[in-house]
PDB file of C-alpha atoms in Angstrom:
ATOM      1  CA  MET A   1      35.127  22.766 -19.989  1.00 45.00           C
ATOM      2  CA  THR A   2      36.685  22.869 -16.456  1.00 40.00           C
ATOM      3  CA  LYS A   3      37.211  19.618 -14.752  1.00 33.00           C
ATOM      4  CA  SER A   4      34.284  20.241 -12.422  1.00 38.00           C
ATOM      5  CA  LYS A   5      31.939  21.231 -15.720  1.00 37.00           C
ATOM      6  CA  LEU A   6      33.371  17.187 -17.119  1.00 33.00           C
ATOM      7  CA  LEU A   7      32.722  15.325 -13.892  1.00 35.00           C
ATOM      8  CA  LEU A   8      29.345  16.845 -14.164  1.00 35.00           C
ATOM      9  CA  ALA A   9      28.523  16.532 -17.579  1.00 37.00           C
ATOM     10  CA  GLY A  10      30.099  12.846 -16.929  1.00 39.00           C
ATOM     11  CA  LEU A  11      27.168  11.676 -13.963  1.00 35.00           C
ATOM     12  CA  LEU A  12      24.757  13.173 -15.926  1.00 38.00           C
ATOM     13  CA  ALA A  13      25.521  10.912 -19.126  1.00 40.00           C
ATOM     14  CA  LEU A  14      25.388   8.082 -16.459  1.00 38.00           C
ATOM     15  CA  MET A  15      22.533   9.082 -14.440  1.00 43.00           C
ATOM     16  CA  LEU A  16      20.506   9.200 -17.796  1.00 42.00           C
ATOM     17  CA  THR A  17      22.125   6.434 -19.687  1.00 39.00           C
ATOM     18  CA  PRO A  18      20.053   3.688 -17.733  1.00 47.00           C
ATOM     19  CA  VAL A  19      16.519   5.971 -17.927  1.00 43.00           C
ATOM     20  CA  ALA A  20      17.089   5.990 -21.884  1.00 42.00           C
ATOM     21  CA  ALA A  21      17.860   2.667 -22.251  1.00 43.00           C
ATOM     22  CA  LEU A  22      14.936   2.122 -19.475  1.00 43.00           C
ATOM     23  CA  ALA A  23      12.805   3.559 -22.152  1.00 47.00           C
ATOM     24  CA  GLN A  24      13.932   1.058 -24.786  1.00 53.00           C
ATOM     25  CA  ALA A  25      14.073  -1.517 -23.612  1.00 82.00           C
ATOM     26  CA  LEU A  26      10.102  -1.753 -22.040  1.00 95.00           C
ATOM     27  CA  PRO A  27       7.822  -4.301 -23.914  1.00 95.00           C
ATOM     28  CA  ASP A  28       4.890  -3.331 -26.178  1.00 97.00           C
ATOM     29  CA  LEU A  29       1.233  -5.492 -25.344  1.00 97.00           C
ATOM     30  CA  GLY A  30      -0.544  -4.336 -28.062  1.00 97.00           C
ATOM     31  CA  GLY A  31      -3.336  -2.887 -26.272  1.00 98.00           C
ATOM     32  CA  LYS A  32      -4.114  -5.984 -25.159  1.00 97.00           C
ATOM     33  CA  LYS A  33      -7.379  -5.881 -22.269  1.00 98.00           C
ATOM     34  CA  VAL A  34      -5.331  -6.285 -18.475  1.00 98.00           C
ATOM     35  CA  VAL A  35      -7.910  -6.616 -15.480  1.00 98.00           C
ATOM     36  CA  VAL A  36      -6.345  -5.642 -12.444  1.00 98.00           C
ATOM     37  CA  VAL A  37      -8.236  -5.981  -9.034  1.00 98.00           C
ATOM     38  CA  THR A  38      -8.239  -2.865  -6.070  1.00 97.00           C
ATOM     39  CA  GLU A  39     -10.045  -2.457  -3.009  1.00 93.00           C
ATOM     40  CA  ASN A  40     -10.476   0.562  -2.862  1.00 92.00           C
ATOM     41  CA  ALA A  41      -9.987   1.214   0.952  1.00 85.00           C
ATOM     42  CA  TYR A  42      -6.236   2.298   1.557  1.00 84.00           C
ATOM     43  CA  PRO A  43      -5.553   6.185   1.359  1.00 83.00           C
ATOM     44  CA  PRO A  44      -3.725   7.685  -0.384  1.00 85.00           C
ATOM     45  CA  LEU A  45      -3.449   4.435  -2.394  1.00 91.00           C
ATOM     46  CA  GLN A  46      -6.572   3.772  -3.437  1.00 92.00           C
ATOM     47  CA  PHE A  47      -9.696   5.107  -2.157  1.00 92.00           C
ATOM     48  CA  ILE A  48     -12.969   6.620  -3.579  1.00 93.00           C
ATOM     49  CA  ASP A  49     -12.677  10.912  -3.945  1.00 91.00           C
ATOM     50  CA  ALA A  50     -16.296  11.694  -1.411  1.00 86.00           C
ATOM     51  CA  LYS A  51     -16.547  14.748  -3.870  1.00 88.00           C
ATOM     52  CA  THR A  52     -16.438  12.909  -7.261  1.00 91.00           C
ATOM     53  CA  GLY A  53     -17.246   9.163  -6.562  1.00 93.00           C
ATOM     54  CA  LYS A  54     -13.873   8.340  -9.031  1.00 95.00           C
ATOM     55  CA  GLN A  55     -11.133   5.581  -8.111  1.00 96.00           C
ATOM     56  CA  ILE A  56      -8.559   7.859  -7.339  1.00 96.00           C
ATOM     57  CA  GLY A  57      -4.382   7.498  -5.838  1.00 95.00           C
ATOM     58  CA  TRP A  58      -0.922   6.204  -5.906  1.00 96.00           C
ATOM     59  CA  GLU A  59      -1.657   2.568  -6.990  1.00 97.00           C
ATOM     60  CA  TYR A  60      -4.207   4.403  -9.998  1.00 98.00           C
ATOM     61  CA  ASP A  61      -1.883   6.594 -10.912  1.00 98.00           C
ATOM     62  CA  ALA A  62       1.109   4.205 -11.062  1.00 98.00           C
ATOM     63  CA  MET A  63      -1.073   1.697 -12.535  1.00 98.00           C
ATOM     64  CA  ASN A  64      -2.438   3.771 -15.270  1.00 98.00           C
ATOM     65  CA  GLU A  65       1.516   5.021 -15.885  1.00 98.00           C
ATOM     66  CA  ILE A  66       2.660   1.453 -16.066  1.00 98.00           C
ATOM     67  CA  ALA A  67      -0.259   0.713 -18.604  1.00 98.00           C
ATOM     68  CA  LYS A  68       0.450   3.214 -20.851  1.00 98.00           C
ATOM     69  CA  ARG A  69       3.984   2.923 -21.015  1.00 98.00           C
ATOM     70  CA  LEU A  70       3.560  -0.849 -21.408  1.00 98.00           C
ATOM     71  CA  ASN A  71       0.429  -0.454 -24.092  1.00 98.00           C
ATOM     72  CA  PHE A  72      -2.414  -2.204 -22.802  1.00 98.00           C
ATOM     73  CA  ALA A  73      -6.123  -1.057 -21.465  1.00 98.00           C
ATOM     74  CA  VAL A  74      -6.086  -1.828 -17.786  1.00 98.00           C
ATOM     75  CA  GLU A  75      -9.557  -2.283 -16.824  1.00 98.00           C
ATOM     76  CA  TYR A  76     -10.479  -1.896 -12.731  1.00 98.00           C
ATOM     77  CA  GLN A  77     -12.509  -4.213 -10.627  1.00 98.00           C
ATOM     78  CA  ASN A  78     -13.060  -4.225  -6.893  1.00 96.00           C
ATOM     79  CA  THR A  79     -12.935  -6.947  -4.914  1.00 95.00           C
ATOM     80  CA  SER A  80     -12.904  -7.276  -0.555  1.00 92.00           C
ATOM     81  CA  TRP A  81      -9.193  -8.040   1.091  1.00 90.00           C
ATOM     82  CA  ASP A  82      -9.687 -11.559   2.311  1.00 89.00           C
ATOM     83  CA  ALA A  83     -11.157 -12.481  -1.923  1.00 94.00           C
ATOM     84  CA  MET A  84      -8.312 -10.807  -3.152  1.00 96.00           C
ATOM     85  CA  ILE A  85      -5.354 -13.063  -3.356  1.00 96.00           C
ATOM     86  CA  GLN A  86      -7.317 -16.114  -3.938  1.00 97.00           C
ATOM     87  CA  ALA A  87      -9.438 -14.904  -6.146  1.00 98.00           C
ATOM     88  CA  VAL A  88      -5.825 -13.700  -8.236  1.00 98.00           C
ATOM     89  CA  SER A  89      -4.451 -17.048  -7.291  1.00 98.00           C
ATOM     90  CA  ASP A  90      -7.452 -18.746  -9.232  1.00 98.00           C
ATOM     91  CA  ASN A  91      -7.178 -15.833 -12.595  1.00 98.00           C
ATOM     92  CA  GLN A  92     -10.359 -14.091 -11.856  1.00 98.00           C
ATOM     93  CA  TYR A  93      -7.908 -10.984 -12.322  1.00 98.00           C
ATOM     94  CA  ASN A  94      -4.522 -10.449 -13.750  1.00 98.00           C
ATOM     95  CA  ILE A  95      -3.681  -8.398 -11.771  1.00 98.00           C
ATOM     96  CA  GLY A  96      -4.197  -7.362  -7.969  1.00 98.00           C
ATOM     97  CA  MET A  97      -3.077  -3.428  -6.031  1.00 98.00           C
ATOM     98  CA  THR A  98      -4.422  -2.512  -2.866  1.00 94.00           C
ATOM     99  CA  GLY A  99      -0.899  -2.200  -0.941  1.00 91.00           C
ATOM    100  CA  ILE A 100      -0.237  -5.894  -0.483  1.00 94.00           C
ATOM    101  CA  THR A 101       3.074  -6.472   1.614  1.00 91.00           C
ATOM    102  CA  ILE A 102       5.414  -9.363   0.092  1.00 95.00           C
ATOM    103  CA  LYS A 103       5.575 -12.354   1.548  1.00 93.00           C
ATOM    104  CA  ASN A 104       6.977 -15.829   1.497  1.00 94.00           C
ATOM    105  CA  ASP A 105       3.679 -17.402   2.429  1.00 93.00           C
ATOM    106  CA  ARG A 106       1.909 -15.185   0.281  1.00 96.00           C
ATOM    107  CA  LYS A 107       4.263 -16.145  -2.972  1.00 97.00           C
ATOM    108  CA  GLU A 108       3.119 -19.610  -2.350  1.00 97.00           C
ATOM    109  CA  LYS A 109      -0.328 -18.865  -3.976  1.00 97.00           C
ATOM    110  CA  VAL A 110       0.550 -15.823  -6.011  1.00 98.00           C
ATOM    111  CA  ASP A 111       3.673 -13.893  -8.069  1.00 98.00           C
ATOM    112  CA  PHE A 112       4.797 -10.295  -6.501  1.00 98.00           C
ATOM    113  CA  SER A 113       6.147  -7.867  -8.689  1.00 98.00           C
ATOM    114  CA  ASP A 114       9.330  -6.490  -7.617  1.00 98.00           C
ATOM    115  CA  PRO A 115       8.581  -3.922  -4.694  1.00 97.00           C
ATOM    116  CA  TYR A 116       7.177   0.117  -5.781  1.00 96.00           C
ATOM    117  CA  MET A 117       6.741   1.338  -2.092  1.00 92.00           C
ATOM    118  CA  ARG A 118       8.570   0.883   1.479  1.00 87.00           C
ATOM    119  CA  SER A 119       6.708   1.439   3.886  1.00 80.00           C
ATOM    120  CA  GLU A 120       6.657   1.213   7.816  1.00 86.00           C
ATOM    121  CA  GLN A 121       4.057   0.170  10.545  1.00 89.00           C
ATOM    122  CA  PHE A 122       2.751   3.040  13.152  1.00 94.00           C
ATOM    123  CA  MET A 123      -0.258   2.726  15.717  1.00 96.00           C
ATOM    124  CA  LEU A 124      -3.616   5.189  14.025  1.00 97.00           C
ATOM    125  CA  VAL A 125      -5.369   6.427  17.744  1.00 98.00           C
ATOM    126  CA  ARG A 126      -8.194   9.135  17.869  1.00 98.00           C
ATOM    127  CA  GLY A 127      -6.912  11.970  18.606  1.00 97.00           C
ATOM    128  CA  ASP A 128      -7.455  12.851  22.948  1.00 97.00           C
ATOM    129  CA  GLU A 129      -6.236   9.055  23.132  1.00 97.00           C
ATOM    130  CA  SER A 130      -3.877   9.679  26.313  1.00 96.00           C
ATOM    131  CA  ARG A 131      -3.863   6.083  27.680  1.00 96.00           C
ATOM    132  CA  PHE A 132      -0.946   5.277  26.660  1.00 96.00           C
ATOM    133  CA  THR A 133       1.693   6.246  23.772  1.00 96.00           C
ATOM    134  CA  ASP A 134       2.925   3.963  22.355  1.00 95.00           C
ATOM    135  CA  ALA A 135       3.059  -0.394  21.618  1.00 94.00           C
ATOM    136  CA  LYS A 136       4.754  -1.080  25.315  1.00 93.00           C
ATOM    137  CA  THR A 137       2.063   0.884  27.433  1.00 95.00           C
ATOM    138  CA  PHE A 138      -0.507  -0.544  24.769  1.00 95.00           C
ATOM    139  CA  GLY A 139       0.531  -4.277  25.823  1.00 90.00           C
ATOM    140  CA  ALA A 140       0.327  -3.406  29.033  1.00 91.00           C
ATOM    141  CA  PHE A 141      -2.962  -0.668  28.986  1.00 93.00           C
ATOM    142  CA  LYS A 142      -5.238  -4.836  29.885  1.00 91.00           C
ATOM    143  CA  ASP A 143      -8.371  -3.453  28.393  1.00 92.00           C
ATOM    144  CA  GLY A 144      -7.205  -2.167  24.753  1.00 96.00           C
ATOM    145  CA  LEU A 145      -7.961  -2.893  22.262  1.00 97.00           C
ATOM    146  CA  ILE A 146      -6.344  -3.708  18.624  1.00 98.00           C
ATOM    147  CA  GLY A 147      -8.612  -3.643  14.885  1.00 97.00           C
ATOM    148  CA  ALA A 148      -7.119  -6.080  12.563  1.00 94.00           C
ATOM    149  CA  GLN A 149      -7.974  -7.651   9.403  1.00 89.00           C
ATOM    150  CA  ALA A 150      -7.645 -11.068   9.449  1.00 87.00           C
ATOM    151  CA  GLY A 151      -3.964 -12.639   7.622  1.00 82.00           C
ATOM    152  CA  THR A 152      -2.792  -9.238   7.398  1.00 83.00           C
ATOM    153  CA  THR A 153       0.667  -7.837   7.810  1.00 82.00           C
ATOM    154  CA  PRO A 154      -1.298  -5.488  10.909  1.00 88.00           C
ATOM    155  CA  PHE A 155      -2.863  -8.276  12.681  1.00 90.00           C
ATOM    156  CA  TYR A 156       0.152 -10.290  12.235  1.00 88.00           C
ATOM    157  CA  THR A 157       2.368  -7.376  13.168  1.00 90.00           C
ATOM    158  CA  ALA A 158      -0.098  -5.985  16.667  1.00 92.00           C
ATOM    159  CA  VAL A 159      -0.065 -10.373  17.559  1.00 93.00           C
ATOM    160  CA  TYR A 160       3.663 -11.157  17.508  1.00 90.00           C
ATOM    161  CA  SER A 161       4.662  -7.329  18.551  1.00 89.00           C
ATOM    162  CA  VAL A 162       1.970  -5.435  20.397  1.00 93.00           C
ATOM    163  CA  LEU A 163       0.558  -8.468  22.463  1.00 93.00           C
ATOM    164  CA  ASP A 164       1.605 -11.634  23.105  1.00 91.00           C
ATOM    165  CA  GLY A 165       1.639 -13.757  20.596  1.00 91.00           C
ATOM    166  CA  ASN A 166      -1.621 -16.298  20.630  1.00 92.00           C
ATOM    167  CA  GLU A 167      -3.761 -15.662  17.184  1.00 93.00           C
ATOM    168  CA  GLN A 168      -6.865 -16.223  18.941  1.00 95.00           C
ATOM    169  CA  ASN A 169      -6.110 -13.156  21.641  1.00 95.00           C
ATOM    170  CA  PRO A 170      -9.621 -11.435  22.629  1.00 96.00           C
ATOM    171  CA  ARG A 171      -7.407  -7.906  22.390  1.00 97.00           C
ATOM    172  CA  ILE A 172      -8.034  -8.276  18.568  1.00 97.00           C
ATOM    173  CA  LYS A 173     -11.203  -8.161  17.126  1.00 97.00           C
ATOM    174  CA  LEU A 174     -11.138  -8.598  13.159  1.00 96.00           C
ATOM    175  CA  PHE A 175     -13.349  -6.674  10.609  1.00 92.00           C
ATOM    176  CA  GLU A 176     -13.411  -7.609   7.258  1.00 85.00           C
ATOM    177  CA  THR A 177     -12.000  -4.074   5.062  1.00 83.00           C
ATOM    178  CA  PHE A 178      -9.972  -1.722   6.303  1.00 83.00           C
ATOM    179  CA  GLY A 179     -12.342   1.065   6.762  1.00 82.00           C
ATOM    180  CA  ALA A 180     -14.392  -0.491   9.317  1.00 90.00           C
ATOM    181  CA  THR A 181     -11.221  -0.569  12.007  1.00 92.00           C
ATOM    182  CA  VAL A 182     -11.269   2.837  11.278  1.00 91.00           C
ATOM    183  CA  GLN A 183     -14.830   2.417  11.354  1.00 93.00           C
ATOM    184  CA  ALA A 184     -14.500   1.145  14.708  1.00 96.00           C
ATOM    185  CA  LEU A 185     -11.512   3.303  15.955  1.00 97.00           C
ATOM    186  CA  LYS A 186     -13.916   6.395  15.724  1.00 95.00           C
ATOM    187  CA  SER A 187     -16.739   4.853  17.096  1.00 96.00           C
ATOM    188  CA  GLY A 188     -14.979   3.620  20.035  1.00 97.00           C
ATOM    189  CA  ASP A 189     -15.513   0.003  19.891  1.00 97.00           C
ATOM    190  CA  VAL A 190     -11.935  -0.701  19.763  1.00 98.00           C
ATOM    191  CA  ASP A 191      -8.708   1.084  20.989  1.00 98.00           C
ATOM    192  CA  VAL A 192      -6.052   0.965  18.227  1.00 98.00           C
ATOM    193  CA  VAL A 193      -5.918  -0.153  14.369  1.00 96.00           C
ATOM    194  CA  LEU A 194      -2.015  -0.777  13.117  1.00 94.00           C
ATOM    195  CA  THR A 195      -1.727   1.005   9.429  1.00 89.00           C
ATOM    196  CA  ASP A 196       1.665   1.689   7.525  1.00 81.00           C
ATOM    197  CA  GLY A 197       2.854   5.262   7.871  1.00 82.00           C
ATOM    198  CA  THR A 198       1.384   6.210   4.012  1.00 71.00           C
ATOM    199  CA  ALA A 199      -2.428   4.982   4.824  1.00 74.00           C
ATOM    200  CA  GLY A 200      -2.389   6.401   8.328  1.00 84.00           C
ATOM    201  CA  LYS A 201      -1.525   9.703   7.229  1.00 80.00           C
ATOM    202  CA  GLY A 202      -4.211  10.289   4.641  1.00 76.00           C
ATOM    203  CA  TYR A 203      -6.398   9.180   8.014  1.00 83.00           C
ATOM    204  CA  VAL A 204      -5.019  11.645   9.896  1.00 89.00           C
ATOM    205  CA  ASP A 205      -5.100  14.000   7.062  1.00 81.00           C
ATOM    206  CA  ALA A 206      -8.767  13.937   7.096  1.00 80.00           C
ATOM    207  CA  SER A 207      -9.970  13.586  10.412  1.00 88.00           C
ATOM    208  CA  GLU A 208      -9.637  17.126  11.256  1.00 88.00           C
ATOM    209  CA  GLY A 209      -7.638  16.505  14.293  1.00 93.00           C
ATOM    210  CA  LYS A 210      -9.955  12.974  15.538  1.00 95.00           C
ATOM    211  CA  LEU A 211      -7.588  10.814  14.688  1.00 96.00           C
ATOM    212  CA  LYS A 212      -3.744  10.700  15.494  1.00 96.00           C
ATOM    213  CA  LEU A 213      -0.208   8.463  14.918  1.00 96.00           C
ATOM    214  CA  ILE A 214       1.494   7.641  17.829  1.00 96.00           C
ATOM    215  CA  GLY A 215       5.008   5.457  18.816  1.00 93.00           C
ATOM    216  CA  GLY A 216       7.775   4.982  16.377  1.00 90.00           C
ATOM    217  CA  PRO A 217       7.767   2.074  13.838  1.00 91.00           C
ATOM    218  CA  LEU A 218       5.860  -1.918  14.695  1.00 90.00           C
ATOM    219  CA  GLY A 219       8.034  -2.557  11.149  1.00 76.00           C
ATOM    220  CA  THR A 220       9.378  -2.476   7.871  1.00 81.00           C
ATOM    221  CA  GLU A 221       7.297  -3.891   4.344  1.00 84.00           C
ATOM    222  CA  ASP A 222       7.871  -3.779   0.872  1.00 92.00           C
ATOM    223  CA  PHE A 223       4.268  -3.261  -0.667  1.00 95.00           C
ATOM    224  CA  GLY A 224       4.510  -4.928  -5.009  1.00 97.00           C
ATOM    225  CA  PHE A 225       1.900  -6.135  -7.235  1.00 98.00           C
ATOM    226  CA  ILE A 226       0.480  -9.318  -7.252  1.00 98.00           C
ATOM    227  CA  PHE A 227      -0.488 -11.884 -10.518  1.00 98.00           C
ATOM    228  CA  PRO A 228      -1.546 -15.304 -11.156  1.00 98.00           C
ATOM    229  CA  LYS A 229       1.129 -17.637 -10.631  1.00 98.00           C
ATOM    230  CA  GLY A 230       3.650 -18.054 -13.547  1.00 98.00           C
ATOM    231  CA  SER A 231       1.905 -14.662 -15.679  1.00 98.00           C
ATOM    232  CA  ASP A 232       3.719 -13.181 -18.576  1.00 98.00           C
ATOM    233  CA  LEU A 233       3.103 -10.391 -17.113  1.00 98.00           C
ATOM    234  CA  VAL A 234       5.495 -10.077 -14.860  1.00 98.00           C
ATOM    235  CA  LYS A 235       8.382  -9.704 -16.464  1.00 97.00           C
ATOM    236  CA  PRO A 236       7.517  -6.612 -18.295  1.00 98.00           C
ATOM    237  CA  VAL A 237       5.573  -4.728 -14.592  1.00 98.00           C
ATOM    238  CA  ASN A 238       8.654  -5.006 -13.688  1.00 98.00           C
ATOM    239  CA  ALA A 239      10.672  -3.240 -16.183  1.00 98.00           C
ATOM    240  CA  ALA A 240       8.319  -0.370 -15.889  1.00 98.00           C
ATOM    241  CA  ILE A 241       8.160  -0.067 -12.281  1.00 98.00           C
ATOM    242  CA  ALA A 242      12.253   0.007 -12.988  1.00 97.00           C
ATOM    243  CA  ALA A 243      11.573   3.295 -15.430  1.00 97.00           C
ATOM    244  CA  LEU A 244       8.793   4.473 -13.117  1.00 97.00           C
ATOM    245  CA  LYS A 245      11.993   4.413  -9.608  1.00 96.00           C
ATOM    246  CA  ALA A 246      14.938   5.700 -12.719  1.00 96.00           C
ATOM    247  CA  ASP A 247      13.274   8.187 -14.600  1.00 96.00           C
ATOM    248  CA  GLY A 248      11.038   9.715 -11.006  1.00 95.00           C
ATOM    249  CA  THR A 249       7.445   9.662 -11.550  1.00 96.00           C
ATOM    250  CA  PHE A 250       7.394   6.852  -8.505  1.00 95.00           C
ATOM    251  CA  ASP A 251       9.171  10.505  -5.986  1.00 90.00           C
ATOM    252  CA  ALA A 252       6.641  12.756  -8.044  1.00 94.00           C
ATOM    253  CA  LEU A 253       4.061  10.177  -7.147  1.00 94.00           C
ATOM    254  CA  ASN A 254       4.669  10.685  -3.503  1.00 87.00           C
ATOM    255  CA  LYS A 255       4.616  14.211  -3.227  1.00 85.00           C
ATOM    256  CA  LYS A 256       1.629  13.918  -5.281  1.00 90.00           C
ATOM    257  CA  TRP A 257      -0.067  12.010  -3.028  1.00 88.00           C
ATOM    258  CA  PHE A 258       1.660  11.994   0.620  1.00 80.00           C
ATOM    259  CA  LEU A 259       2.761  15.812   0.418  1.00 72.00           C
ATOM    260  CA  ASP A 260       0.160  17.437  -1.626  1.00 83.00           C
ATOM    261  CA  TYR A 261      -2.843  15.676  -1.474  1.00 80.00           C
ATOM    262  CA  LYS A 262      -5.422  17.207   1.842  1.00 72.00           C
ATOM    263  CA  MET A 263      -7.984  13.901   1.967  1.00 67.00           C
ATOM    264  CA  GLY A 264     -11.021  15.405   2.088  1.00 61.00           C
ATOM    265  CA  GLN A 265     -10.416  19.175   1.129  1.00 59.00           C
TER     266      GLN A 265
END
């Protein structure tokens, strides 16, 4: 065997050994029921398919695979973003998922998994928008309104990275759901919605040219699943996340939902 082949074989062994080890190390939860709550308002992470009425998305596929590998029976329920963190903190649900940014203040109420996705925020606007092109020019456009959900990462990014740091700034209009902010944008009630690039791309693809993303990224955020404080699910779910990263499953989901899937088709 040539040196190059020996080197390749060695590299393959190094790459494959951790995957096998991770697969063997995953705990068996014995088929226990785990209640997972989501919002179904964050395509392509999780949403209702307009044609079938089914709950689908990147997070559903990821959680289903985690449940399969850890041997638990997943039951999905829905609630609003406003209620989710507190409801999980109160043990109403075992896991929460809806593209939740890992933040220190939230860690006071819930435990987070390791990050399963990193995302950047962008400005979502109507397709014919020409009055501003990025955060700086929007900030100078004094009549411009931003739609946001209170307490979310887009809300704080709007306050501190786009506007003047005043959380009561009247240029921010609050809505109960992310989907409602997008509807307000489409109808002209607001001029900008801040969203991570993954969700934004989903809305743009489904809009038939009525929406677009502008400007550069306004910040980086890591997404994690949330659990009641002290949950014994955190460690096994983290092990499953590591395995899914290592064996390429997450890469395959990224391709499926962010490249191949076309919203509304």
